[in-house]
Coordinates of C-alpha atoms and ligand atoms in Angstrom, one line a residue:
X478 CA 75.7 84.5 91.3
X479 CA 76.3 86.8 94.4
X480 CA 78.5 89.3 92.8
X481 CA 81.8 89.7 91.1
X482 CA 84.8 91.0 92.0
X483 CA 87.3 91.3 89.5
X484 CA 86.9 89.6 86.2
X485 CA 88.8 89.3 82.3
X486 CA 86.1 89.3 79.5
X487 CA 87.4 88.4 76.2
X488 CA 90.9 87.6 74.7
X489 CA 94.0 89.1 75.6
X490 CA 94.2 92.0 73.1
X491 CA 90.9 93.6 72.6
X492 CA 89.4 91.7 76.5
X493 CA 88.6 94.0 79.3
X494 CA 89.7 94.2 82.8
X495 CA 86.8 95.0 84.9
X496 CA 86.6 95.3 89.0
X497 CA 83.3 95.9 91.8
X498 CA 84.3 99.7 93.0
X499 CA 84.5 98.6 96.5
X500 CA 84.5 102.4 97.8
X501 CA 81.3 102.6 96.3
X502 CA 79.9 99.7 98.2
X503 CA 77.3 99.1 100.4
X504 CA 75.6 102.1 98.2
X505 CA 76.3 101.3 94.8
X506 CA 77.6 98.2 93.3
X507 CA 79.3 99.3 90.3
X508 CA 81.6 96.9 87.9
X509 CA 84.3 100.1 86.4
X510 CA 86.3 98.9 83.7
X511 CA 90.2 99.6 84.1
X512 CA 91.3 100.1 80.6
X513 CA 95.5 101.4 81.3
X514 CA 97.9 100.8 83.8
X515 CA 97.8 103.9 85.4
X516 CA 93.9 103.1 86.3
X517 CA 94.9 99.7 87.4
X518 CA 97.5 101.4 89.8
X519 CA 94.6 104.0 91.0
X520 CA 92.3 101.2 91.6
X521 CA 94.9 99.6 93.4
X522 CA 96.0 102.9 95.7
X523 CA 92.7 104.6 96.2
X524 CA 91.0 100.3 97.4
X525 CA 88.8 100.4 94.8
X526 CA 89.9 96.6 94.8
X527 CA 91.6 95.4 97.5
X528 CA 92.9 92.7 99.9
X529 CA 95.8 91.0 99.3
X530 CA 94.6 87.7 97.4
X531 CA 92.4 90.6 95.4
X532 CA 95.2 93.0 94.9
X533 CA 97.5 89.8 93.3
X534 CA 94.8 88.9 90.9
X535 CA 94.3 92.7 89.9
X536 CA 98.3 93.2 89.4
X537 CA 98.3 89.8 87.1
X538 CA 95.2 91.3 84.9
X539 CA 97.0 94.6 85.7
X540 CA 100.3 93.0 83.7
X541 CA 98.5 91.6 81.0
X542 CA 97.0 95.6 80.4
X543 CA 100.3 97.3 80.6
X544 CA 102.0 94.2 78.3
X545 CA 99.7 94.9 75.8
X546 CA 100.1 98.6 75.8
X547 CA 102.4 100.9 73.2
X548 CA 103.7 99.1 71.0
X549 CA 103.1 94.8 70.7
X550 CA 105.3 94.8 67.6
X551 CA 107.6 92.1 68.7
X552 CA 107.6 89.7 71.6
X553 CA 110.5 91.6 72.8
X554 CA 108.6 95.2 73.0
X555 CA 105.0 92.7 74.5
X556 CA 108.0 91.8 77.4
X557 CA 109.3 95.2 78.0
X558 CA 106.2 96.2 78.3
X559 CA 105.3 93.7 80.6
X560 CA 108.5 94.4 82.4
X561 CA 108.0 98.2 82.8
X562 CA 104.7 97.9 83.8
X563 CA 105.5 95.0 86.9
X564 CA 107.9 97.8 88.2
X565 CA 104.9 100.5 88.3
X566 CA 102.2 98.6 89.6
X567 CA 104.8 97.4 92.6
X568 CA 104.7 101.1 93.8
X569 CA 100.9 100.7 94.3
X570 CA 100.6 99.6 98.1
X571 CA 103.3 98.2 99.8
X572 CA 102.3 96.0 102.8
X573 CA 100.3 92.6 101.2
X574 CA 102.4 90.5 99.7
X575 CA 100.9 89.0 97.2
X576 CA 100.8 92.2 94.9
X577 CA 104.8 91.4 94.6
X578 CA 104.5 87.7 94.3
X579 CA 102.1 87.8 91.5
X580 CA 103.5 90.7 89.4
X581 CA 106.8 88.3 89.7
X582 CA 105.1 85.4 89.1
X583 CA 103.7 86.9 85.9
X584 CA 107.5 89.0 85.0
X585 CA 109.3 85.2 85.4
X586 CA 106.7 83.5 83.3
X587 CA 106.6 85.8 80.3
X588 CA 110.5 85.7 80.6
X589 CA 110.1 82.2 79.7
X590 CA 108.2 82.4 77.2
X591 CA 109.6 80.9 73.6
X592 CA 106.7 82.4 71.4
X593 CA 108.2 84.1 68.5
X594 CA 103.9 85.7 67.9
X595 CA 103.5 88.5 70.2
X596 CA 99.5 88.2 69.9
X597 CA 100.2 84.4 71.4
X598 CA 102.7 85.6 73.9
X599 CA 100.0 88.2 74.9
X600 CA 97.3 85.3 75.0
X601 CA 99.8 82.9 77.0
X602 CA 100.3 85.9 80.0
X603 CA 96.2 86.1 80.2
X604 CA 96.2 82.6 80.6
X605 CA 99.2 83.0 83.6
X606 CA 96.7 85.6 84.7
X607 CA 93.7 83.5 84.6
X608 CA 95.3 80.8 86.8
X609 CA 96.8 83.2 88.9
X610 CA 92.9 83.7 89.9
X611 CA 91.8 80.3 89.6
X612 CA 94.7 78.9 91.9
X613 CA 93.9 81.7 94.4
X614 CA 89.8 80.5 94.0
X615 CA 90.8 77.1 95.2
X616 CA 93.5 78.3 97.8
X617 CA 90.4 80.1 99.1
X618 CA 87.8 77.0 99.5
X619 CA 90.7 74.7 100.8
X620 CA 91.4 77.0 103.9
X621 CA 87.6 76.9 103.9
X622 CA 87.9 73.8 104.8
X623 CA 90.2 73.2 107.0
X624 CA 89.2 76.1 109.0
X625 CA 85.3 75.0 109.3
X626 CA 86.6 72.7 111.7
X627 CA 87.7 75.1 114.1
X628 CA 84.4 76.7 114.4
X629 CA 81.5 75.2 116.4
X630 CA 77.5 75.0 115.9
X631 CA 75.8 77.7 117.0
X632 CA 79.5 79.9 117.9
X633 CA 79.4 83.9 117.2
X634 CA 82.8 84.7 115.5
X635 CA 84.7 87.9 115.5
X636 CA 86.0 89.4 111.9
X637 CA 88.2 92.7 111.5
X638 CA 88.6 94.3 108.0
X639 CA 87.6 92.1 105.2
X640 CA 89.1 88.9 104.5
X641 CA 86.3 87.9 102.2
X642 CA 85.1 87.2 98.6
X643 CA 85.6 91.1 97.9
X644 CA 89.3 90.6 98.9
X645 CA 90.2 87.9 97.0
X646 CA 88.9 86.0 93.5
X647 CA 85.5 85.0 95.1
X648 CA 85.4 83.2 98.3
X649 CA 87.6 84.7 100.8
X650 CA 89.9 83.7 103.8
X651 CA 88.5 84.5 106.9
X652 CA 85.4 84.4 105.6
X653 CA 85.7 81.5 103.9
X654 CA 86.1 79.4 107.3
X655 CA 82.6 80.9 108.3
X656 CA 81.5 80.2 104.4
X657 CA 82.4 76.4 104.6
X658 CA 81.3 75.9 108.7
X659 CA 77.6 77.2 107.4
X660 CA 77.9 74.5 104.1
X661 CA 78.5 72.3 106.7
X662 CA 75.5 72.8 108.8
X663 CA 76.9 75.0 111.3
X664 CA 75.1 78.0 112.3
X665 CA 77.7 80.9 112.8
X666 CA 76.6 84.5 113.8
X667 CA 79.2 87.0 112.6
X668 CA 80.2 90.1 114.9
X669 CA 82.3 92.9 111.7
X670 CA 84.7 95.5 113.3
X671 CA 83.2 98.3 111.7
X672 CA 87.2 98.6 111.2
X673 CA 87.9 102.6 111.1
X674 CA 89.2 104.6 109.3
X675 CA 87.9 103.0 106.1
X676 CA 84.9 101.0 107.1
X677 CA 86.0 97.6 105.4
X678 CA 83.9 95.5 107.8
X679 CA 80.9 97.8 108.3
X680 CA 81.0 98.3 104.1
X681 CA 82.0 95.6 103.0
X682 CA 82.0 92.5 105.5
X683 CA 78.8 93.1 106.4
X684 CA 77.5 93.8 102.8
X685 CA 78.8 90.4 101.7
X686 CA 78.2 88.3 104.6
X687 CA 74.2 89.6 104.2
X688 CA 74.5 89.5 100.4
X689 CA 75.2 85.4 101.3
X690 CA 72.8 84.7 103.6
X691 CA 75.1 85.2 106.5
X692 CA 73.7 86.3 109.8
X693 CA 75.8 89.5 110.9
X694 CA 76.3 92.5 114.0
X695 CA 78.1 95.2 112.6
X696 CA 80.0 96.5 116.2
X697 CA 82.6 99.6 116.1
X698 CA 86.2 98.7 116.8
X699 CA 86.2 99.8 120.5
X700 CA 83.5 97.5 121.2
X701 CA 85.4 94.4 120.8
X702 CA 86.4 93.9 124.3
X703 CA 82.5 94.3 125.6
X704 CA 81.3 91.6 123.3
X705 CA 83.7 89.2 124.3
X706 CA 83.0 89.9 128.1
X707 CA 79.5 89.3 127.2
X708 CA 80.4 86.1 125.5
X709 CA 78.9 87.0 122.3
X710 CA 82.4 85.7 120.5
X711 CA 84.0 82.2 120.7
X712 CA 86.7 82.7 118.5
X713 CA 88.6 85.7 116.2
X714 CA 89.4 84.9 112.5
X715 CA 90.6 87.5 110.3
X716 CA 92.8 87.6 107.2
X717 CA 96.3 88.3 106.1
X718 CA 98.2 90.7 104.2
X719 CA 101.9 89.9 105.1
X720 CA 103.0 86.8 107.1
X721 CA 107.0 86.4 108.0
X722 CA 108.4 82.9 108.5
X723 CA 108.2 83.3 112.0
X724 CA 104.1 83.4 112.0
X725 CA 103.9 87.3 112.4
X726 CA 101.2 88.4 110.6
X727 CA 100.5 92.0 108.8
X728 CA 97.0 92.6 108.8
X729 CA 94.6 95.7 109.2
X730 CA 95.5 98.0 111.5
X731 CA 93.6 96.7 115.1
X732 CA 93.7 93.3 114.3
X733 CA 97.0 93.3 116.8
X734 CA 94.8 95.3 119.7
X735 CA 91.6 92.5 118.9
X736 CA 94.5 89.5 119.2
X737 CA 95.5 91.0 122.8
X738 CA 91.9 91.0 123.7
X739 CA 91.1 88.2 122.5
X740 CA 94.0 87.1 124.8
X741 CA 93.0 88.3 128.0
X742 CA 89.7 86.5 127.8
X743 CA 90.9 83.3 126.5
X744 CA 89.4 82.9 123.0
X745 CA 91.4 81.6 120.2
X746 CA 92.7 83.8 117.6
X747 CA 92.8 82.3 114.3
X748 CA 94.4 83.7 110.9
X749 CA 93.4 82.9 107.8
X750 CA 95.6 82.9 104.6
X751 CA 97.2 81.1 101.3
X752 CA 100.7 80.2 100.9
X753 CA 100.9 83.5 97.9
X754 CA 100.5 85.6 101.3
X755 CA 103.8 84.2 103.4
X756 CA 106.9 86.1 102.8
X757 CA 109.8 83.3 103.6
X758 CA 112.1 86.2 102.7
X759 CA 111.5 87.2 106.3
X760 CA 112.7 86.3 109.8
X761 CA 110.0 88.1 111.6
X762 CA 107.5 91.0 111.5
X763 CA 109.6 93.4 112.3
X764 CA 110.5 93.8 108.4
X765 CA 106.9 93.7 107.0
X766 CA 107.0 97.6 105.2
X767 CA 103.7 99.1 106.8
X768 CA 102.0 101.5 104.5
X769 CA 101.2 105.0 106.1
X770 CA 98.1 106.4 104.2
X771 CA 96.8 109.7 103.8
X772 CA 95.6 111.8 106.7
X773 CA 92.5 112.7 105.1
X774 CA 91.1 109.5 105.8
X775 CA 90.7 110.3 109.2
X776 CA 90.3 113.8 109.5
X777 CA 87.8 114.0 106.5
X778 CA 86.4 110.2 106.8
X779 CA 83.5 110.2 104.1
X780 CA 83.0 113.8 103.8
X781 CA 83.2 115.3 107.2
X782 CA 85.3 117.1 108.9
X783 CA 86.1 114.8 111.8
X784 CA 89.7 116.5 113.4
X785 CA 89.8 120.3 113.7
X786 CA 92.8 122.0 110.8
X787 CA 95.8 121.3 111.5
X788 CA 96.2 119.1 114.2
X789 CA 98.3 116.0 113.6
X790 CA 97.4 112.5 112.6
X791 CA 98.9 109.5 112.2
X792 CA 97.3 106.6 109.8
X793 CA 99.4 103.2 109.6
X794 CA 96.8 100.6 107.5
X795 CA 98.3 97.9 108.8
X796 CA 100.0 96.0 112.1
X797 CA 101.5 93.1 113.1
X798 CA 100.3 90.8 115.7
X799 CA 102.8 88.4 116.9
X800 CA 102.7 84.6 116.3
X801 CA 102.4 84.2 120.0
X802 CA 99.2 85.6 120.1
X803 CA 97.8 83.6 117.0
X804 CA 96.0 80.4 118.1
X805 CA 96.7 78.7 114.5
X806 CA 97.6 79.9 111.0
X807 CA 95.0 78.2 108.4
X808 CA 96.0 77.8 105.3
X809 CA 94.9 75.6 102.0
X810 CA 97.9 73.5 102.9
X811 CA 96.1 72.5 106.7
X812 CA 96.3 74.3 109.7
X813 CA 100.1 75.6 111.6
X814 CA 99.8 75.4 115.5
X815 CA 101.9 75.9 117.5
X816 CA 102.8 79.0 115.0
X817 CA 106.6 79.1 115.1
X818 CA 109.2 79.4 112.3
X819 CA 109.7 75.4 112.2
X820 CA 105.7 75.1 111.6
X821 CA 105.6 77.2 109.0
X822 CA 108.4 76.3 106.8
X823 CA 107.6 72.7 107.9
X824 CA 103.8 73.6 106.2
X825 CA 104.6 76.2 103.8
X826 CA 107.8 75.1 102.1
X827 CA 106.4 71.9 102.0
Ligands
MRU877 O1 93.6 98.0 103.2 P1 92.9 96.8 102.7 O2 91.4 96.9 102.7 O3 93.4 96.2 101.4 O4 93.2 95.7 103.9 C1 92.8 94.4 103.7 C2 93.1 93.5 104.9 O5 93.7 93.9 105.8 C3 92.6 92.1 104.8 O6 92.3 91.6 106.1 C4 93.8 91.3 104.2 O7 94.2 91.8 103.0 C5 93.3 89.9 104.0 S1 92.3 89.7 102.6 C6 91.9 88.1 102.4

C-alpha cells in the first residue's frame, strides 16, 4: 500500500476519522486523527486534507463526526446534529465544489432516513459516507482511463497543484491519466509546477508521483513556458476544483496562465475531473466564489520572511481558465471536446 489519505476505522459511534497531514508532507508522513467537527473544519481550512474529491470525502466523515456529537438520544437530535454540523463545515473553503455536494448529499440522505434507532441511523450515514469515498475511488480510475488515451509513449506531461491520490480517496484525477497511461505500458515523464505559494506540486505531486514509481522534474511555476519551448511537454493535465456548465474550470491559481501557454505553443490542455466536481448551477465561470487566503502565505511562506512589513499582497487560491482554452474535459463518464455548454450537459447530465 502506498499510503493513505483519509480513512474511517471502526463503526460509526466509537470509529475514528483519521487523515495524512499533508502540510507535513514530503517531511513527515503523519496519519492525525480528527476527533470533532471543529478539527474537521481546521483540517479542512488550514489543507491539512485537501483537493476537491478529498475535501468531499473529509466533509461526509466530517458529517458522520458532528452527527454523532452532543446528544444521539433520538434520531431527531442524531439529524439536527447532522444538520448543524453540514452548515459549519460549508464555511470551511469556498471554491471546490464537491465540499457542498457531499455535505448535501449526506444532509438529503439522513433526511430520508426512516430509522426509528439513532445508533442505526448513525451506522446508515457512515455507510452514505463510505460510498461517498468508494464512488469517488472509482470516479477516479474511470477518468484514468479514458484519459490514458490521450497521452502517448514516451510523452513528458505538465501537472500544476495536485490532482492526485492525496486530493482525492486514493487515485487521483490528473494524476490518474498518467497512473493508468503507465499501467498501460506507456512511459510518461512528469514535469510538477512547484505551484507557489503553497508548494502542492513540489510537496506533494512530486512526493506521490516518486512514492509510485513515477518518473518526475519538479520546475518552479515561471518555468513553464521554457520547458515547453524546449519541448520537454506534449500535453498539460491538471485537476478541477469548480467546473460551470459552460466548461470553465476553477482550478489552482496559475493553472489559467499555464492554459495560455500552453496555447501559444500549441500543446493540448487537458482537465481532469468527476461529475461531483461540475456545478450545473452555473452558466459560466464568472460565478465560481474564488477563495482569497491569508497573506501570510506569501509574505511568511514556510517560515521566512519573504515581503518586507507592510507592503500589500494579494492571494486568490484559485482561477478560472476558460473552456476555450481547455483541449477536452475528462471525466469517468468519457471525454467532452469540443468543451461547450451542449457537451457538457450532453455528458454530464446524462
Ligand atoms: O488548495 P488546494 O490544494 O485544495 O487546491 C487543489 C487543487 O487546485 C486541485 O488541482 C483540485 O482540487 C483538483 S484535485 C483532484
Amino acid at each position: 500500500m502506498h499510503w493513505t489519505t483519509l480513512q474511517w476505522l471502526g463503526d460509526a459511534l466509537s470509529g475514528q476519522f483519521q487523515i495524512l497531514d499533508q502540510t507535513l508532507l514530503p517531511e513527515h508522513e503523519m496519519m492525525i486523527e480528527l476527533t470533532s467537527v471543529d478539527e474537521v473544519w481546521a483540517a479542512i481550512h488550514a489543507l491539512k486534507v485537501r483537493g476537491a474529491p478529498a475535501i468531499g470525502c473529509a466533509a461526509a466523515y466530517g458529517a458522520v463526526v458532528g452527527a454523532r456529537s452532543g446528544d444521539i438520544s433520538s434520531v431527531a437530535k442524531v439529524l439536527e446534529n447532522l444538520q448543524k454540523t453540514a452548515a459549519y463545515l460549508a464555511t470551511s473553503r469556498p471554491t471546490a465544489v464537491n465540499l457542498f455536494w457531499a455535505l448535501d448529499r449526506m444532509t438529503k440522505f439522513g433526511e430520508a432516513q426512516t430509522s426509528t434507532d439513532p445508533e442505526e441511523f448513525l451506522a446508515s450515514l457512515l455507510t452514505e459516507a463510505h460510498s461517498i469515498r468508494d464512488e469517488d475511488d472509482a470516479m477516479c480510475h474511470s477518468i484514468g482511463k479514458h484519459g490514458a488515451a490521450l497521452l502517448g509513449d514516451g510523452m513528458g506531461v505538465l501537472t500544476h497543484c495536485n490532482a492526485g491520490g492525496l486530493a482525492t480517496s486514493d487515485y487521483g484525477t490528473a494524476l490518474a491519466v498518467i497512473y493508468s497511461a503507465i499501467e498501460a505500458g506507456k512511459k510518461v515523464h512528469v514535469f510538477a509546477d512547484e505551484t507557489r505559494p503553497l508548494l502542492q506540486g513540489a510537496r506533494l505531486t512530486a512526493w506521490e508521483l516518486s512514492r509510485r514509481g513515477v518518473p518526475v522534474t519538479v520546475i518552479c511555476d515561471n518555468m513553464a513556458a521554457v520547458v515547453m519551448r524546449e519541448k520537454k511537454v506534449q500535453a498539460v493535465v491538471v485537476g478541477a476544483d469548480r467546473i460551470a456548465s459552460n466548461g470553465d474550470a476553477a482550478n489552482k491559481i496559475g493553472t489559467y496562465g499555464v492554459a495560455l501557454l500552453a496555447k501559444a505553443h500549441g500543446i493540448p490542455f487537458y482537465v481532469a475531473a468527476p461529475s461531483s466536481t461540475f456545478d450545473m448551477t452555473l452558466e459560466d465561470g464568472s460565478g465560481i466564489p474564488i477563495e482569497e487566503r491569508n497573506p501570510d502565505e506569501i509574505t511568511h511562506g514556510f517560515g521566512r520572511m519573504t515581503v518586507p512589513a507592510g507592503v500589500s499582497v494579494y492571494n486568490p487560491a484559485f482561477d478560472v481558465t476558460p473552456a476555450e482554452l481547455i483541449t477536452a474535459l475528462i471525466t469517468e463518464k468519457g471525454l467532452i471536446s469540443p468543451v461547450n455548454s451542449r457537451n457538457v450537459k450532453a455528458m454530464i447530465e446524462s
